[in-house]
Coordinates of C-alpha atoms in Angstrom, one line a residue:
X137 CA 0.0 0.0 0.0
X138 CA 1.3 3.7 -1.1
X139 CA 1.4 6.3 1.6
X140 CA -1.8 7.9 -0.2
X141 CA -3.7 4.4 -0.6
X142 CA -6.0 4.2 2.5
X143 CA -7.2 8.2 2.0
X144 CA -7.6 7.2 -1.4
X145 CA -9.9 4.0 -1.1
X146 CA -11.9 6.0 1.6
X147 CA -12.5 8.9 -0.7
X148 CA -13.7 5.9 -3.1
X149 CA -15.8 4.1 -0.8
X150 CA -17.3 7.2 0.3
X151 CA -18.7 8.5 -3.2
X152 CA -20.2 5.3 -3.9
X153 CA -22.0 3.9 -0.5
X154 CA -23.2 7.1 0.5
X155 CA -25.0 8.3 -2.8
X156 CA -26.3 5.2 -3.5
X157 CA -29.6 4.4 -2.0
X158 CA -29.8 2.6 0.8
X159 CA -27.0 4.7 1.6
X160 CA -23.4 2.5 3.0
X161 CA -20.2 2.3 4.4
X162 CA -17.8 -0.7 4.6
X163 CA -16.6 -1.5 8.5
X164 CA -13.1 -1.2 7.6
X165 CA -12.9 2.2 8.0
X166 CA -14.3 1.9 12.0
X167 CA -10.6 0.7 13.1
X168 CA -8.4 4.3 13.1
X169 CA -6.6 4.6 16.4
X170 CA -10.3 5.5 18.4
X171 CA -12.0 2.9 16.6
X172 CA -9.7 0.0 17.3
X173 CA -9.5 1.2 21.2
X174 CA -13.1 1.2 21.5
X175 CA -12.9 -2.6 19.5
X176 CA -11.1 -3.6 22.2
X177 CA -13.0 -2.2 24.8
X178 CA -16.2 -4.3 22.8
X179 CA -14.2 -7.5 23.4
X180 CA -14.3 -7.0 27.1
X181 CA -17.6 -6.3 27.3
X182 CA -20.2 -9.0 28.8
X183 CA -22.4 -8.9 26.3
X184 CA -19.9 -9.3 23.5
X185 CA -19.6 -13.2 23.7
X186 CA -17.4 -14.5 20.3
X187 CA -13.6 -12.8 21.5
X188 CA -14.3 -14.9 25.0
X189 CA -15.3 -18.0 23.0
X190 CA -12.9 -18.0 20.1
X191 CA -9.8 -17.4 22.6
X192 CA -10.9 -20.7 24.8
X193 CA -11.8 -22.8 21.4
X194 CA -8.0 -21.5 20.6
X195 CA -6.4 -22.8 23.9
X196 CA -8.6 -26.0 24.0
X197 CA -7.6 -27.3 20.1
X198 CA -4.3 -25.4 18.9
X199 CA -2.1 -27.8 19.6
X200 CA -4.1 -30.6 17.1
X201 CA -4.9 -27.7 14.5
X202 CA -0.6 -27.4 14.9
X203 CA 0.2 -30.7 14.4
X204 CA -2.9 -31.1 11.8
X205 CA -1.3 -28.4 9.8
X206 CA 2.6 -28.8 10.2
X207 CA 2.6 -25.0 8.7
X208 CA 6.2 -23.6 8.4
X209 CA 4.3 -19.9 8.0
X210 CA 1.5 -18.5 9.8
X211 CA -0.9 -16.6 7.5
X212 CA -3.2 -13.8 9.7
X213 CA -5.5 -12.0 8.0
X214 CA -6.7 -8.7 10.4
X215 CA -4.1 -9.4 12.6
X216 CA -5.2 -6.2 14.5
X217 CA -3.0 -6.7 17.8
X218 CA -1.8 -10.7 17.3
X219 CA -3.2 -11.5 20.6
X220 CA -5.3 -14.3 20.2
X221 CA -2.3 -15.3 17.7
X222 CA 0.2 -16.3 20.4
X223 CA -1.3 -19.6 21.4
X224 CA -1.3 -20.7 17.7
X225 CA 2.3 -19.9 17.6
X226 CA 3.0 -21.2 21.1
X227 CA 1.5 -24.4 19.5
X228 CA 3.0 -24.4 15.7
X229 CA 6.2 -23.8 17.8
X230 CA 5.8 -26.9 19.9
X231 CA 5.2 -28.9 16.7
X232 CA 8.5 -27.5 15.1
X233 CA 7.3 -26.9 12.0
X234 CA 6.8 -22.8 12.5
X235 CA 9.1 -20.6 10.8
X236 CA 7.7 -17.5 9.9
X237 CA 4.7 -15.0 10.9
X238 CA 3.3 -12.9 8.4
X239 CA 0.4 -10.6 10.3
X240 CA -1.4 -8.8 7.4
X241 CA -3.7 -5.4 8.5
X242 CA -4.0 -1.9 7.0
X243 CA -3.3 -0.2 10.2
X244 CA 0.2 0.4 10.1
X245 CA 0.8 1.8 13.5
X246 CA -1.0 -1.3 14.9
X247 CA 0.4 -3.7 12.4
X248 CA 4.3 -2.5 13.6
X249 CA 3.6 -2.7 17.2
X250 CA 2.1 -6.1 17.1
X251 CA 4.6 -7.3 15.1
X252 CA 7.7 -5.8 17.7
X253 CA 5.8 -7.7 20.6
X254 CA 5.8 -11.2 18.3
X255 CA 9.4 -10.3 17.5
X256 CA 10.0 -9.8 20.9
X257 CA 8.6 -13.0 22.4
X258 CA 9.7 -15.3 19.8
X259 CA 13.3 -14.5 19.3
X260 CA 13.9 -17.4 16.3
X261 CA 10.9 -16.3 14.7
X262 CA 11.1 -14.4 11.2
X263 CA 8.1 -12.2 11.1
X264 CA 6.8 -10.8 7.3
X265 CA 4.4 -7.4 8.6
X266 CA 2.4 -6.9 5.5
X267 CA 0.6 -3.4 5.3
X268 CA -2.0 -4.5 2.9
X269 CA -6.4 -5.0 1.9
X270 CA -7.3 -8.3 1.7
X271 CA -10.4 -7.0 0.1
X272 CA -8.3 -6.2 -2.8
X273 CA -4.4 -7.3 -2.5
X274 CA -4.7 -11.0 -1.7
X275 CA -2.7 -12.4 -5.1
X276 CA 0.7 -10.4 -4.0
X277 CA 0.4 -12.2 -0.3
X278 CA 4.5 -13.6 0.5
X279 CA 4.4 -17.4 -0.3
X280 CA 6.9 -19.1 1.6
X281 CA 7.0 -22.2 3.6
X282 CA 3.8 -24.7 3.7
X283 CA 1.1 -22.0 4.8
X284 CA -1.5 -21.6 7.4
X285 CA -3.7 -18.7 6.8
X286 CA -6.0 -17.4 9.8
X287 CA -8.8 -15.4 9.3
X288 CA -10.4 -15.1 12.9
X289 CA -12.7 -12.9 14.8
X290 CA -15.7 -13.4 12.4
X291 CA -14.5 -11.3 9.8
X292 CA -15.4 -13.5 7.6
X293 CA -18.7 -12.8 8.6
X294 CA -18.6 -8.8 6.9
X295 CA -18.6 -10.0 3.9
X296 CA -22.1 -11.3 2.1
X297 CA -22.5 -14.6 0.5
X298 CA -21.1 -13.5 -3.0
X299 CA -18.3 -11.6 -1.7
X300 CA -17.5 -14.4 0.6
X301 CA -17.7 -16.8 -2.4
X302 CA -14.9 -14.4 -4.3
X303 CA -12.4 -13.9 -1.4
X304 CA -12.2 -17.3 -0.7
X305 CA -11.9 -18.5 -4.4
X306 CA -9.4 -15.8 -4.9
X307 CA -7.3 -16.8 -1.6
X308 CA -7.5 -20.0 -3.0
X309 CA -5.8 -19.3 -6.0
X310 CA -2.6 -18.3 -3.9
X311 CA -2.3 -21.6 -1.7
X312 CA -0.8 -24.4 -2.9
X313 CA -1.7 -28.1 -1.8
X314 CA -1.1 -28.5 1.8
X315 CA -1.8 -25.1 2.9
X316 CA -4.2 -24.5 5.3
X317 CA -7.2 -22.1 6.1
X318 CA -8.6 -21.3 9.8
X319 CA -11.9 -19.7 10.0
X320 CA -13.7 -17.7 13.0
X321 CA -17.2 -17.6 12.3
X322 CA -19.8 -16.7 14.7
X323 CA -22.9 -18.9 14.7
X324 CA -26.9 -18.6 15.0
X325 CA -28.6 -18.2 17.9
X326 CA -31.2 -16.7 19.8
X327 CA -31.5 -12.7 18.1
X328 CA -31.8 -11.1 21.5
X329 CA -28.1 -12.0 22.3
X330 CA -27.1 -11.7 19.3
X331 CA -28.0 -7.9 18.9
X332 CA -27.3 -7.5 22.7
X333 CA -23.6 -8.2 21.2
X334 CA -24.0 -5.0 19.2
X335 CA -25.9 -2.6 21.3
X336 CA -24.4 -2.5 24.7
X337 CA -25.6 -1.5 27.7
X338 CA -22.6 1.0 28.1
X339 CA -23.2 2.6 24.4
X340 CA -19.1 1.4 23.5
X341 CA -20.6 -0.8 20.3
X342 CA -22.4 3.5 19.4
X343 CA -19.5 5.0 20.0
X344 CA -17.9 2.8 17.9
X345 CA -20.0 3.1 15.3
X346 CA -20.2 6.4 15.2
X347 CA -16.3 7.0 15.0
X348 CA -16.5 6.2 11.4
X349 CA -17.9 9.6 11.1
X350 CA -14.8 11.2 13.1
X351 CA -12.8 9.6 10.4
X352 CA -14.5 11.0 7.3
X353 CA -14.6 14.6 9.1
X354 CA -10.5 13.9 9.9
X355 CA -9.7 12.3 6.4
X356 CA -12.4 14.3 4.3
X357 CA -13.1 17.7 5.8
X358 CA -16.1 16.5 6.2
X359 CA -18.4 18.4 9.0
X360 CA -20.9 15.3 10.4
X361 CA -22.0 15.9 14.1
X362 CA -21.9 12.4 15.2
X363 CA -24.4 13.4 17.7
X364 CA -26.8 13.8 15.5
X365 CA -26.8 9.9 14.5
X366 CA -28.7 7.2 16.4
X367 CA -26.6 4.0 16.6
X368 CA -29.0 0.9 15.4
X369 CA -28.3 -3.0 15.6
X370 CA -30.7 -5.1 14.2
X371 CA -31.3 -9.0 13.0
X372 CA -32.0 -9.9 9.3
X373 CA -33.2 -13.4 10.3
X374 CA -33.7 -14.3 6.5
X375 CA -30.0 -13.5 5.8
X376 CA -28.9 -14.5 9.2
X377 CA -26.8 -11.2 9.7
X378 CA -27.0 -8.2 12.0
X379 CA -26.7 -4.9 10.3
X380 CA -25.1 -1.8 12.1
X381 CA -26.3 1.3 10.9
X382 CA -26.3 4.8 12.0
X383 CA -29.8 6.9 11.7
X384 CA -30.4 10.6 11.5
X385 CA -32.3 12.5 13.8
X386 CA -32.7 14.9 11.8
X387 CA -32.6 16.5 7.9
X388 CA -28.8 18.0 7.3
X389 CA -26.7 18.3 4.7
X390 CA -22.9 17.0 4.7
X391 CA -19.9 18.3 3.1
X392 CA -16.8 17.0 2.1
X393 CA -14.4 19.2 1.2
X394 CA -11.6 17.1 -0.1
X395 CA -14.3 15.5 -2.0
X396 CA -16.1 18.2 -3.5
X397 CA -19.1 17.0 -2.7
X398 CA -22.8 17.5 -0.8
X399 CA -24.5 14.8 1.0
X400 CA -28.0 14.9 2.1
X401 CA -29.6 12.8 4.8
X402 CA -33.3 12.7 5.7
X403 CA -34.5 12.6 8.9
X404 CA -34.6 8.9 10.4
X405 CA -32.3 7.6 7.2
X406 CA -30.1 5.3 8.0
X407 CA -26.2 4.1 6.5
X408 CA -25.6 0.3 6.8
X409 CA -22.3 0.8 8.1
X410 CA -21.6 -3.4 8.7
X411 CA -22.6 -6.3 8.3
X412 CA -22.3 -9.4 10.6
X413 CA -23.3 -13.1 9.0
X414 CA -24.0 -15.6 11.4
X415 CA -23.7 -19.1 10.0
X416 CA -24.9 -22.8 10.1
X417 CA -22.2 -25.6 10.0
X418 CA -23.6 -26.6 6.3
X419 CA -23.9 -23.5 4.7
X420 CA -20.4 -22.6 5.5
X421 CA -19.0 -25.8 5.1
X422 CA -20.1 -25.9 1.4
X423 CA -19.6 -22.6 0.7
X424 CA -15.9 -23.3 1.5
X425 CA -15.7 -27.0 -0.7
X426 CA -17.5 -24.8 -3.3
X427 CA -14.1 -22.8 -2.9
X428 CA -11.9 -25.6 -4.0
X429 CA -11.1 -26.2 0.2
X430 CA -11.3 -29.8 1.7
X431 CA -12.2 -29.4 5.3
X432 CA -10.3 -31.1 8.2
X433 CA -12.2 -29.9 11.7
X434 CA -15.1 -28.2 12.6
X435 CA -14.1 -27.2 16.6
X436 CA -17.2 -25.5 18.5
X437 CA -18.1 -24.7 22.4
X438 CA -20.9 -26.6 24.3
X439 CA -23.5 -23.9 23.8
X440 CA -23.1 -23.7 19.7
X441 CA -21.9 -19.9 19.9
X442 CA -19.2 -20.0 17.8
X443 CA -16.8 -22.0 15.6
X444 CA -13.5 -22.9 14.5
X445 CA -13.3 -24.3 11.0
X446 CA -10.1 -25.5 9.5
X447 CA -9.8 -26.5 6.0
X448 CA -6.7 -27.8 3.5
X449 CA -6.3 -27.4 0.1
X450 CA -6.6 -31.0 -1.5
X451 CA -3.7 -32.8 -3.3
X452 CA 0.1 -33.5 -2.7
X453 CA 2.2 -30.7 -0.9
X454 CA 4.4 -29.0 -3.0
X455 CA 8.2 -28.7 -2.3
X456 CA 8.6 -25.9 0.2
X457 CA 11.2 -22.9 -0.2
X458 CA 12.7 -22.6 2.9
X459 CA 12.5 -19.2 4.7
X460 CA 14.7 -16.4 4.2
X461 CA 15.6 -14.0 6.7
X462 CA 13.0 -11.2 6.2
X463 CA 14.3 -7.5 6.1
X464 CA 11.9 -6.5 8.8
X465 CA 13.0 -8.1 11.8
X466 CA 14.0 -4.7 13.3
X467 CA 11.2 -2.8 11.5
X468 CA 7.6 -4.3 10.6
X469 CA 8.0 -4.7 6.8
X470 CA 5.2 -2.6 4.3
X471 CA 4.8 -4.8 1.0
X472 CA 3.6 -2.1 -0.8
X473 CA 1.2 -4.0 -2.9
X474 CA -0.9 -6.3 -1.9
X475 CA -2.5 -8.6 1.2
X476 CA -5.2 -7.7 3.7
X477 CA -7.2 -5.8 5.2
X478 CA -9.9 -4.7 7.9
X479 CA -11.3 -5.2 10.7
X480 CA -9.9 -7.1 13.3
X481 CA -13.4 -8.2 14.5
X482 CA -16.9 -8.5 14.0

């Protein structure tokens, strides 16, 4: 990614989703420096229920998904912080296959800190940082070493079913046989804890949602009054998601002066400013065979909240490079082009 790229992509996203009708926003663009704080605030909270089961599903199976895999390089997608990423490398380490840690995330100030602390703890480890948008970089991803690609938190779960169906096939089409894929996916339940687990009762999941406005009014000059916008979480049962949106409470018009451009809300509109699938074993199981993946373990707590999924790509490993010694051991490395991107949660 350029120094421009993420200003650029906004600017992008911006024009399109919010003259379109319904009017939206992609959630990438919650996690600036406030946004990812008040993330990580949400993963504390009580209501908020997948970070607490996805860390014990972690600590309770890593060690077979480690010796299942044998990967040389661990693949995260959103690595956000790495934190929940330590017990797969305490366990890939165990099973002395791991070599190499390549944490992919568009926040570069987040991205270089996490990686120091990996660096840090694991002294023999060579760690790739890959500033990149998985949304749009995945083909230019490092391939070295037999590869095990995490994509955890639910993220998965931002995307709907067609663009779930081209991320996968496109991350596919970078693995070879061998390589593995770990999926977070949150799973359906009852809807009143489900949107309890985006609308607290502290108001962190609004003020979270309405940071995204800070960041257009930073990035932009654009002059929202995030007061002025209801927070609103809500069940589509019939496409098993929750939406996030933000609602006006009253008419106004928006500028954006880097932009050039006017945007009108009515009172009560609302912006879709994420989405949130929730799955069913099946449906995600074939969507990922449909993908080209052969899956290995589905790992899930006693109360069905929320799931582990690993997968392989069929057919013979190929012969692995070995690793080389990465220039960014002292500094977290920025491919410029391409690799991933978003939100390090749900």
């Amino acid at each position: 990614m350029g120094p421009h790229y993420l200003r650029r992509a906004l600017a992008e996203d911006v024009r399109a989703g919010l003259t379109s009708v319904p009017k939206t926003l992609p959630p990438k663009w919650f996690y600036d420096a406030t946004g990812s704080e008040l993330f990580h605030r949400i993963t504390r909270l009580p209501e908020y229920y997948p970070s607490r089961r996805e860390l014990a599903l972690l600590r309770e199976h890593a060690r077979e998904i480690a010796a299942l895999t044998e990967a040389e390089n661990l693949v995260e997608l959103g690595s956000g912080t790495s934190e929940k990423t330590t017990l797969l490398l305490d366990a890939l380490t165990a099973e002395g296959t791991l070599k190499t840690y390549t944490p992919v995330d568009v926040d570069g100030e987040t991205l270089e800190a996490a990686a120091r602390r990996v660096a840090a703890a694991y002294p023999g480890l060579a760690i790739w940082a890959v500033r990149a948008d998985f949304e749009r970089h995945l083909s230019l991803l490092p391939r070295i070493g037999r590869r095990l690609v995490a994509f955890l938190g639910g993220t998965l779960g931002n995307m709907d079913e067609e663009s779930r169906a081209s991320f996968l096939a496109e991350l596919r089409a970078t693995l070879s046989p061998g390589d593995g894929l770990l999926l977070g996916a949150d799973l359906v339940k009852d809807t009143g804890r489900l949107v309890a687990a985006y609308d607290d009762a502290q108001g962190v999941t609004a003020a979270f949602n309405r940071n995204v406005l800070s960041v257009m009014n930073r990035e932009l000059g654009a002059d929202f009054a995030p007061e002025a916008f209801e927070h609103v979480a809500l069940y589509d049962a019939r496409l098993n998601r929750i939406e996030m949106r933000l609602r006006a409470g009253r008419h106004m018009r928006v500028r954006f002066r880097e932009l050039d451009l006017v945007v009108s809300f009515k009172a009560g509109e609302e912006t879709r400013t994420e989405i949130s699938s929730k799955f069913y074993r099946y449906r995600l199981e074939r969507e990922v065979e449909r993908a080209g993946y052969a899956p290995l373990r589905w790992y899930s707590d006693p109360d069905q909240d929320f799931a582990l999924f690993l997968s392989q790509v069929p057919g013979r490993p190929v012969e692995l490079r070995p690793a080389p010694n990465p220039p960014c051991r002292r500094r977290g490395n920025r491919h410029s082009p391409r690799g991933a991107s978003g939100a390090p949660g749900a």
